[in-house]
Amino acid sequence: MNSSFTNFAPPSVQDRGLLNSLDHCQPVLRAVCPNAHRRYRAHAPPITGDQHLIPEFSAVDKPARVIFNEATQNVTTGLPPNWYSYIQPEGAKYYYNPVSRVVTPSNVMKQDTLELIQRSYDTLMELVKAKGRELPVTSETYLEAQCETELCECRYYFISHSARVPFWAEDVSTEALGLEAVANPEHMKSMLLPEYWLHVEHFPMHNLLPLEGEEELIGILAHGLVDDKTAPTSTTPYSAKEDKDFLEALRVMKKNMVTMQHDGYRLCTVARLWLMIARTRHVNAYGLHAPRLDRLQSIGSLEGQEISRILEYLSNTLLLGVPKATFKRLRSLWHGRIVYQRHWQAFFEDIRREWIHSGVLALGIWIANVGLLYVTPAKTVSRDLAAISCGLSVTGVLLSSVLYKLHTEDQLSGAYAITEYLIRVESYDYGLQPLSVMLSLPYTFALWAIFTFSVALVVAMSQYLGSFSLSTFLVTMTCGGFPILFLFSATAFFSGQSGPIGVGAEGMRWIGRSIGNAMRQLIGRPINSDRF
C-alpha cells in the first residue's frame, strides 16, 4: 500500500458494508476527458444540520485564506495525511496530494472514497510500471471515485503541464472520450489543448502559474484586439472591447500579485481565457495545413443543402424580398456551423429591434385603418381594403410580439444556447432558409399593411372627390399615391437587391429604379445600375 495514502480514521458504521464489498472487488478504471467532469450538471443537495450553538472563539485561530506551503497540512482538521483541500474560485472544493500528485473532486474525508482512490491509484501505477514507463515530474493524476453497491468505478486521466495535454495509461478511442476523430498528431494536439486548460481552470489553486502561458496569452489578446478592429471577419473569439478589458484585468492581477508564487485566481483567469482561444483555434484548424483564416470561409461543403425554389419565389414576391437579406446574413454567420457568440448576439439585437419597429409601425397602421373604417361607407372597395390592411397590421403586431418573446436575450445568451437553437430550427434539406422567412414575417406584414392602407386611402379619396380632375389627382396622390412610391423607391435606394424589394412586377422595378436614380443624383452619389 502506497505510503502517501495513509488511512487516517477507522470507518464509520455506515461505511463498513461498503468497505467489505471493496475488499472483494477491483475498482474499474475508466479513462475520461476533463470535459467529462459533472461540476455544472451535478445536483446540489440542500445543506441541513441540527447544531444551533456556535462555540466561543470558534475558528479564530484559522487564517481566512491559506496559500499552499508545507505548514498548512493540518489547517483543515480531519484531512488524511499528505492531503490538502482547496476551493476553486467558483466555489467548488477539491483535494490534492503533493506526494502522489493526485487531484480529486471526491471527498477523501470519507473512508470509503479514500479507499477507492487509493486502490485506483495503485492499479494505475502498476499499469504504468508494467508498460515500462514513468510519469513525468510535471504531471498530475486526476481521480474521481464512483461507487454504487457492487460496482466500483474510478474515472481518471493524467495531465502533463509541460506538454499541456491530458494523456492516459493505455490506448483509448476518441469515441469513448466523447471527442472527434483526428487526422494527424498535430490535429490531436490541437484537440487536447482545450482539455488541458479546462483542467487547469477547474483545479488551479495548488498549481504554479505558468509565466510563459500568461505572456503568450497577453500577446494573443493584443493581436486579437488589432485583428478585430482591422478585419471585421476575423476568427478571433473575442471582440476588441473584450480583449481590451481582459488585458486590463491581467495587467492589474500581474501588478498586484507579483509576489505570490501560487495564486489560483490569476491562474484560473488565465486558463479560462486560454480555453476559449484553444477551442476556437481547433475548430479553425489553427497551425494545420488548411486553416480557416476568415470567418466567412466555409469548412467542408454545403452542397447537401439546397435552395428551395418555392420559398425563393415567395420571398421575392409575396414577402417582398425581405427574407433574402436575412438569409444571406444567416448563412454568413453559420459558415462551417461555428457560432461566434458576439456576431450572433449582434444579429439577434438587430432583429429584435426590427421586430419592435415593425410592431409599432403595424400598430400605427391598425389605428389609421380603424379611423378609415369609421369614415368610409359600407360595401365599398376602400372599406374592404382597409379591413384587409387592418388584418395584416394585427398579424404583424402578433408576430412581432411572439417572435420577440421566443428570442429573448436570456434564452440566447451564450454560444451553447445559440448553437442548440440553430440545430433545432435548421432544416435538413434547406438549411436556414425557412428560418429567414419566419424571422422576416413581422416586417413583411407591416409593409403589406402600409401598402394596402395607402391603396385604400387612394380609393377612398377618389370616391370622396368624385370625377377626375387635376385637383382630384393631386389630392389623391398626396394622400395615398406618393407614400406608396416613396416606400418602394426608398427600399430600392437603400437595398442592394435586384429590384426594389424583390417585387416581381416590372412596372414597380421601373418606378423604383427611376426614382432611386433621381435620389442618387440629388445627393451626388455615383449611380450603379447593376444594383437595380
mmCIF file with all atom_site columns, N, CA, C and O in Angstrom, residues 18-48:
data_model
loop_
_atom_site.group_PDB
_atom_site.id
_atom_site.type_symbol
_atom_site.label_atom_id
_atom_site.label_alt_id
_atom_site.label_comp_id
_atom_site.label_asym_id
_atom_site.label_entity_id
_atom_site.label_seq_id
_atom_site.pdbx_PDB_ins_code
_atom_site.Cartn_x
_atom_site.Cartn_y
_atom_site.Cartn_z
_atom_site.occupancy
_atom_site.B_iso_or_equiv
_atom_site.pdbx_formal_charge
_atom_site.auth_seq_id
_atom_site.auth_comp_id
_atom_site.auth_asym_id
_atom_site.auth_atom_id
_atom_site.pdbx_PDB_model_num
ATOM 1   N N  . LEU A 1 18 ? -19.864 -1.049 2.823   1.00 0.00 ? 18 LEU A N  1
ATOM 2   C CA . LEU A 1 18 ? -19.251 -0.715 1.554   1.00 0.00 ? 18 LEU A CA 1
ATOM 3   C C  . LEU A 1 18 ? -17.788 -1.132 1.521   1.00 0.00 ? 18 LEU A C  1
ATOM 4   O O  . LEU A 1 18 ? -17.299 -1.640 0.508   1.00 0.00 ? 18 LEU A O  1
ATOM 5   N N  . LEU A 1 19 ? -17.092 -0.974 2.631   1.00 0.00 ? 19 LEU A N  1
ATOM 6   C CA . LEU A 1 19 ? -15.696 -1.383 2.661   1.00 0.00 ? 19 LEU A CA 1
ATOM 7   C C  . LEU A 1 19 ? -15.554 -2.893 2.519   1.00 0.00 ? 19 LEU A C  1
ATOM 8   O O  . LEU A 1 19 ? -14.606 -3.389 1.916   1.00 0.00 ? 19 LEU A O  1
ATOM 9   N N  . ASN A 1 20 ? -16.498 -3.625 3.070   1.00 0.00 ? 20 ASN A N  1
ATOM 10  C CA . ASN A 1 20 ? -16.472 -5.083 2.910   1.00 0.00 ? 20 ASN A CA 1
ATOM 11  C C  . ASN A 1 20 ? -16.605 -5.462 1.442   1.00 0.00 ? 20 ASN A C  1
ATOM 12  O O  . ASN A 1 20 ? -15.956 -6.386 0.963   1.00 0.00 ? 20 ASN A O  1
ATOM 13  N N  . SER A 1 21 ? -17.472 -4.718 0.715   1.00 0.00 ? 21 SER A N  1
ATOM 14  C CA . SER A 1 21 ? -17.602 -5.004 -0.710  1.00 0.00 ? 21 SER A CA 1
ATOM 15  C C  . SER A 1 21 ? -16.350 -4.585 -1.471  1.00 0.00 ? 21 SER A C  1
ATOM 16  O O  . SER A 1 21 ? -15.977 -5.207 -2.457  1.00 0.00 ? 21 SER A O  1
ATOM 17  N N  . LEU A 1 22 ? -15.674 -3.499 -1.010  1.00 0.00 ? 22 LEU A N  1
ATOM 18  C CA . LEU A 1 22 ? -14.442 -3.083 -1.664  1.00 0.00 ? 22 LEU A CA 1
ATOM 19  C C  . LEU A 1 22 ? -13.358 -4.135 -1.542  1.00 0.00 ? 22 LEU A C  1
ATOM 20  O O  . LEU A 1 22 ? -12.496 -4.272 -2.408  1.00 0.00 ? 22 LEU A O  1
ATOM 21  N N  . ASP A 1 23 ? -13.379 -4.897 -0.447  1.00 0.00 ? 23 ASP A N  1
ATOM 22  C CA . ASP A 1 23 ? -12.368 -5.929 -0.260  1.00 0.00 ? 23 ASP A CA 1
ATOM 23  C C  . ASP A 1 23 ? -12.493 -7.042 -1.282  1.00 0.00 ? 23 ASP A C  1
ATOM 24  O O  . ASP A 1 23 ? -11.539 -7.778 -1.536  1.00 0.00 ? 23 ASP A O  1
ATOM 25  N N  . HIS A 1 24 ? -13.671 -7.195 -1.880  1.00 0.00 ? 24 HIS A N  1
ATOM 26  C CA . HIS A 1 24 ? -13.896 -8.299 -2.800  1.00 0.00 ? 24 HIS A CA 1
ATOM 27  C C  . HIS A 1 24 ? -14.001 -7.843 -4.250  1.00 0.00 ? 24 HIS A C  1
ATOM 28  O O  . HIS A 1 24 ? -14.358 -8.620 -5.120  1.00 0.00 ? 24 HIS A O  1
ATOM 29  N N  . CYS A 1 25 ? -13.747 -6.566 -4.520  1.00 0.00 ? 25 CYS A N  1
ATOM 30  C CA . CYS A 1 25 ? -13.836 -6.092 -5.900  1.00 0.00 ? 25 CYS A CA 1
ATOM 31  C C  . CYS A 1 25 ? -12.631 -5.244 -6.238  1.00 0.00 ? 25 CYS A C  1
ATOM 32  O O  . CYS A 1 25 ? -12.056 -4.593 -5.372  1.00 0.00 ? 25 CYS A O  1
ATOM 33  N N  . GLN A 1 26 ? -12.256 -5.299 -7.506  1.00 0.00 ? 26 GLN A N  1
ATOM 34  C CA . GLN A 1 26 ? -11.183 -4.483 -8.009  1.00 0.00 ? 26 GLN A CA 1
ATOM 35  C C  . GLN A 1 26 ? -11.799 -3.243 -8.656  1.00 0.00 ? 26 GLN A C  1
ATOM 36  O O  . GLN A 1 26 ? -12.696 -3.352 -9.482  1.00 0.00 ? 26 GLN A O  1
ATOM 37  N N  . PRO A 1 27 ? -11.396 -2.041 -8.270  1.00 0.00 ? 27 PRO A N  1
ATOM 38  C CA . PRO A 1 27 ? -12.020 -0.856 -8.856  1.00 0.00 ? 27 PRO A CA 1
ATOM 39  C C  . PRO A 1 27 ? -11.800 -0.801 -10.368 1.00 0.00 ? 27 PRO A C  1
ATOM 40  O O  . PRO A 1 27 ? -10.721 -1.119 -10.871 1.00 0.00 ? 27 PRO A O  1
ATOM 41  N N  . VAL A 1 28 ? -12.829 -0.429 -11.083 1.00 0.00 ? 28 VAL A N  1
ATOM 42  C CA . VAL A 1 28 ? -12.772 -0.317 -12.535 1.00 0.00 ? 28 VAL A CA 1
ATOM 43  C C  . VAL A 1 28 ? -12.267 1.071  -12.893 1.00 0.00 ? 28 VAL A C  1
ATOM 44  O O  . VAL A 1 28 ? -12.829 2.079  -12.457 1.00 0.00 ? 28 VAL A O  1
ATOM 45  N N  . LEU A 1 29 ? -11.186 1.131  -13.663 1.00 0.00 ? 29 LEU A N  1
ATOM 46  C CA . LEU A 1 29 ? -10.645 2.408  -14.108 1.00 0.00 ? 29 LEU A CA 1
ATOM 47  C C  . LEU A 1 29 ? -11.300 2.791  -15.428 1.00 0.00 ? 29 LEU A C  1
ATOM 48  O O  . LEU A 1 29 ? -11.354 1.988  -16.364 1.00 0.00 ? 29 LEU A O  1
ATOM 49  N N  . ARG A 1 30 ? -11.774 4.000  -15.498 1.00 0.00 ? 30 ARG A N  1
ATOM 50  C CA . ARG A 1 30 ? -12.429 4.476  -16.707 1.00 0.00 ? 30 ARG A CA 1
ATOM 51  C C  . ARG A 1 30 ? -11.734 5.747  -17.177 1.00 0.00 ? 30 ARG A C  1
ATOM 52  O O  . ARG A 1 30 ? -11.690 6.741  -16.465 1.00 0.00 ? 30 ARG A O  1
ATOM 53  N N  . ALA A 1 31 ? -11.173 5.700  -18.380 1.00 0.00 ? 31 ALA A N  1
ATOM 54  C CA . ALA A 1 31 ? -10.497 6.865  -18.942 1.00 0.00 ? 31 ALA A CA 1
ATOM 55  C C  . ALA A 1 31 ? -11.529 7.899  -19.377 1.00 0.00 ? 31 ALA A C  1
ATOM 56  O O  . ALA A 1 31 ? -12.477 7.579  -20.089 1.00 0.00 ? 31 ALA A O  1
ATOM 57  N N  . VAL A 1 32 ? -11.340 9.137  -18.936 1.00 0.00 ? 32 VAL A N  1
ATOM 58  C CA . VAL A 1 32 ? -12.247 10.221 -19.297 1.00 0.00 ? 32 VAL A CA 1
ATOM 59  C C  . VAL A 1 32 ? -11.430 11.452 -19.683 1.00 0.00 ? 32 VAL A C  1
ATOM 60  O O  . VAL A 1 32 ? -10.208 11.477 -19.540 1.00 0.00 ? 32 VAL A O  1
ATOM 61  N N  . CYS A 1 33 ? -12.125 12.450 -20.188 1.00 0.00 ? 33 CYS A N  1
ATOM 62  C CA . CYS A 1 33 ? -11.516 13.735 -20.512 1.00 0.00 ? 33 CYS A CA 1
ATOM 63  C C  . CYS A 1 33 ? -11.905 14.758 -19.451 1.00 0.00 ? 33 CYS A C  1
ATOM 64  O O  . CYS A 1 33 ? -12.892 14.570 -18.747 1.00 0.00 ? 33 CYS A O  1
ATOM 65  N N  . PRO A 1 34 ? -11.164 15.845 -19.331 1.00 0.00 ? 34 PRO A N  1
ATOM 66  C CA . PRO A 1 34 ? -11.572 16.881 -18.378 1.00 0.00 ? 34 PRO A CA 1
ATOM 67  C C  . PRO A 1 34 ? -12.983 17.409 -18.604 1.00 0.00 ? 34 PRO A C  1
ATOM 68  O O  . PRO A 1 34 ? -13.647 17.823 -17.662 1.00 0.00 ? 34 PRO A O  1
ATOM 69  N N  . ASN A 1 35 ? -13.470 17.373 -19.868 1.00 0.00 ? 35 ASN A N  1
ATOM 70  C CA . ASN A 1 35 ? -14.819 17.881 -20.103 1.00 0.00 ? 35 ASN A CA 1
ATOM 71  C C  . ASN A 1 35 ? -15.900 16.937 -19.601 1.00 0.00 ? 35 ASN A C  1
ATOM 72  O O  . ASN A 1 35 ? -17.093 17.268 -19.654 1.00 0.00 ? 35 ASN A O  1
ATOM 73  N N  . ALA A 1 36 ? -15.514 15.746 -19.121 1.00 0.00 ? 36 ALA A N  1
ATOM 74  C CA . ALA A 1 36 ? -16.495 14.810 -18.572 1.00 0.00 ? 36 ALA A CA 1
ATOM 75  C C  . ALA A 1 36 ? -16.848 15.130 -17.127 1.00 0.00 ? 36 ALA A C  1
ATOM 76  O O  . ALA A 1 36 ? -17.719 14.472 -16.551 1.00 0.00 ? 36 ALA A O  1
ATOM 77  N N  . HIS A 1 37 ? -16.167 16.113 -16.545 1.00 0.00 ? 37 HIS A N  1
ATOM 78  C CA . HIS A 1 37 ? -16.468 16.481 -15.162 1.00 0.00 ? 37 HIS A CA 1
ATOM 79  C C  . HIS A 1 37 ? -17.876 17.046 -15.078 1.00 0.00 ? 37 HIS A C  1
ATOM 80  O O  . HIS A 1 37 ? -18.271 17.889 -15.883 1.00 0.00 ? 37 HIS A O  1
ATOM 81  N N  . ARG A 1 38 ? -18.630 16.595 -14.105 1.00 0.00 ? 38 ARG A N  1
ATOM 82  C CA . ARG A 1 38 ? -20.043 16.962 -13.998 1.00 0.00 ? 38 ARG A CA 1
ATOM 83  C C  . ARG A 1 38 ? -20.268 18.090 -12.993 1.00 0.00 ? 38 ARG A C  1
ATOM 84  O O  . ARG A 1 38 ? -21.284 18.147 -12.321 1.00 0.00 ? 38 ARG A O  1
ATOM 85  N N  . ARG A 1 39 ? -19.327 19.023 -12.909 1.00 0.00 ? 39 ARG A N  1
ATOM 86  C CA . ARG A 1 39 ? -19.407 20.074 -11.895 1.00 0.00 ? 39 ARG A CA 1
ATOM 87  C C  . ARG A 1 39 ? -20.605 20.996 -12.132 1.00 0.00 ? 39 ARG A C  1
ATOM 88  O O  . ARG A 1 39 ? -21.161 21.553 -11.186 1.00 0.00 ? 39 ARG A O  1
ATOM 89  N N  . TYR A 1 40 ? -20.999 21.194 -13.398 1.00 0.00 ? 40 TYR A N  1
ATOM 90  C CA . TYR A 1 40 ? -22.132 22.079 -13.667 1.00 0.00 ? 40 TYR A CA 1
ATOM 91  C C  . TYR A 1 40 ? -23.430 21.308 -13.903 1.00 0.00 ? 40 TYR A C  1
ATOM 92  O O  . TYR A 1 40 ? -24.469 21.922 -14.118 1.00 0.00 ? 40 TYR A O  1
ATOM 93  N N  . ARG A 1 41 ? -23.363 19.976 -13.888 1.00 0.00 ? 41 ARG A N  1
ATOM 94  C CA . ARG A 1 41 ? -24.562 19.181 -14.126 1.00 0.00 ? 41 ARG A CA 1
ATOM 95  C C  . ARG A 1 41 ? -25.010 18.416 -12.893 1.00 0.00 ? 41 ARG A C  1
ATOM 96  O O  . ARG A 1 41 ? -26.124 17.914 -12.858 1.00 0.00 ? 41 ARG A O  1
ATOM 97  N N  . ALA A 1 42 ? -24.158 18.301 -11.894 1.00 0.00 ? 42 ALA A N  1
ATOM 98  C CA . ALA A 1 42 ? -24.499 17.534 -10.706 1.00 0.00 ? 42 ALA A CA 1
ATOM 99  C C  . ALA A 1 42 ? -25.537 18.276 -9.863  1.00 0.00 ? 42 ALA A C  1
ATOM 100 O O  . ALA A 1 42 ? -25.558 19.510 -9.814  1.00 0.00 ? 42 ALA A O  1
ATOM 101 N N  . HIS A 1 43 ? -26.383 17.510 -9.214  1.00 0.00 ? 43 HIS A N  1
ATOM 102 C CA . HIS A 1 43 ? -27.405 18.098 -8.343  1.00 0.00 ? 43 HIS A CA 1
ATOM 103 C C  . HIS A 1 43 ? -26.762 18.565 -7.042  1.00 0.00 ? 43 HIS A C  1
ATOM 104 O O  . HIS A 1 43 ? -25.952 17.855 -6.440  1.00 0.00 ? 43 HIS A O  1
ATOM 105 N N  . ALA A 1 44 ? -27.103 19.769 -6.637  1.00 0.00 ? 44 ALA A N  1
ATOM 106 C CA . ALA A 1 44 ? -26.572 20.325 -5.388  1.00 0.00 ? 44 ALA A CA 1
ATOM 107 C C  . ALA A 1 44 ? -27.617 20.141 -4.287  1.00 0.00 ? 44 ALA A C  1
ATOM 108 O O  . ALA A 1 44 ? -28.618 20.861 -4.251  1.00 0.00 ? 44 ALA A O  1
ATOM 109 N N  . PRO A 1 45 ? -27.427 19.161 -3.403  1.00 0.00 ? 45 PRO A N  1
ATOM 110 C CA . PRO A 1 45 ? -28.425 18.932 -2.352  1.00 0.00 ? 45 PRO A CA 1
ATOM 111 C C  . PRO A 1 45 ? -28.395 20.050 -1.330  1.00 0.00 ? 45 PRO A C  1
ATOM 112 O O  . PRO A 1 45 ? -27.367 20.690 -1.107  1.00 0.00 ? 45 PRO A O  1
ATOM 113 N N  . PRO A 1 46 ? -29.523 20.321 -0.694  1.00 0.00 ? 46 PRO A N  1
ATOM 114 C CA . PRO A 1 46 ? -29.535 21.356 0.345   1.00 0.00 ? 46 PRO A CA 1
ATOM 115 C C  . PRO A 1 46 ? -28.727 20.922 1.556   1.00 0.00 ? 46 PRO A C  1
ATOM 116 O O  . PRO A 1 46 ? -28.643 19.741 1.888   1.00 0.00 ? 46 PRO A O  1
ATOM 117 N N  . ILE A 1 47 ? -28.090 21.892 2.194   1.00 0.00 ? 47 ILE A N  1
ATOM 118 C CA . ILE A 1 47 ? -27.278 21.625 3.385   1.00 0.00 ? 47 ILE A CA 1
ATOM 119 C C  . ILE A 1 47 ? -28.152 21.845 4.614   1.00 0.00 ? 47 ILE A C  1
ATOM 120 O O  . ILE A 1 47 ? -28.677 22.937 4.828   1.00 0.00 ? 47 ILE A O  1
ATOM 121 N N  . THR A 1 48 ? -28.312 20.797 5.400   1.00 0.00 ? 48 THR A N  1
ATOM 122 C CA . THR A 1 48 ? -29.135 20.872 6.607   1.00 0.00 ? 48 THR A CA 1
ATOM 123 C C  . THR A 1 48 ? -28.303 20.422 7.802   1.00 0.00 ? 48 THR A C  1
ATOM 124 O O  . THR A 1 48 ? -27.314 19.696 7.667   1.00 0.00 ? 48 THR A O  1
#
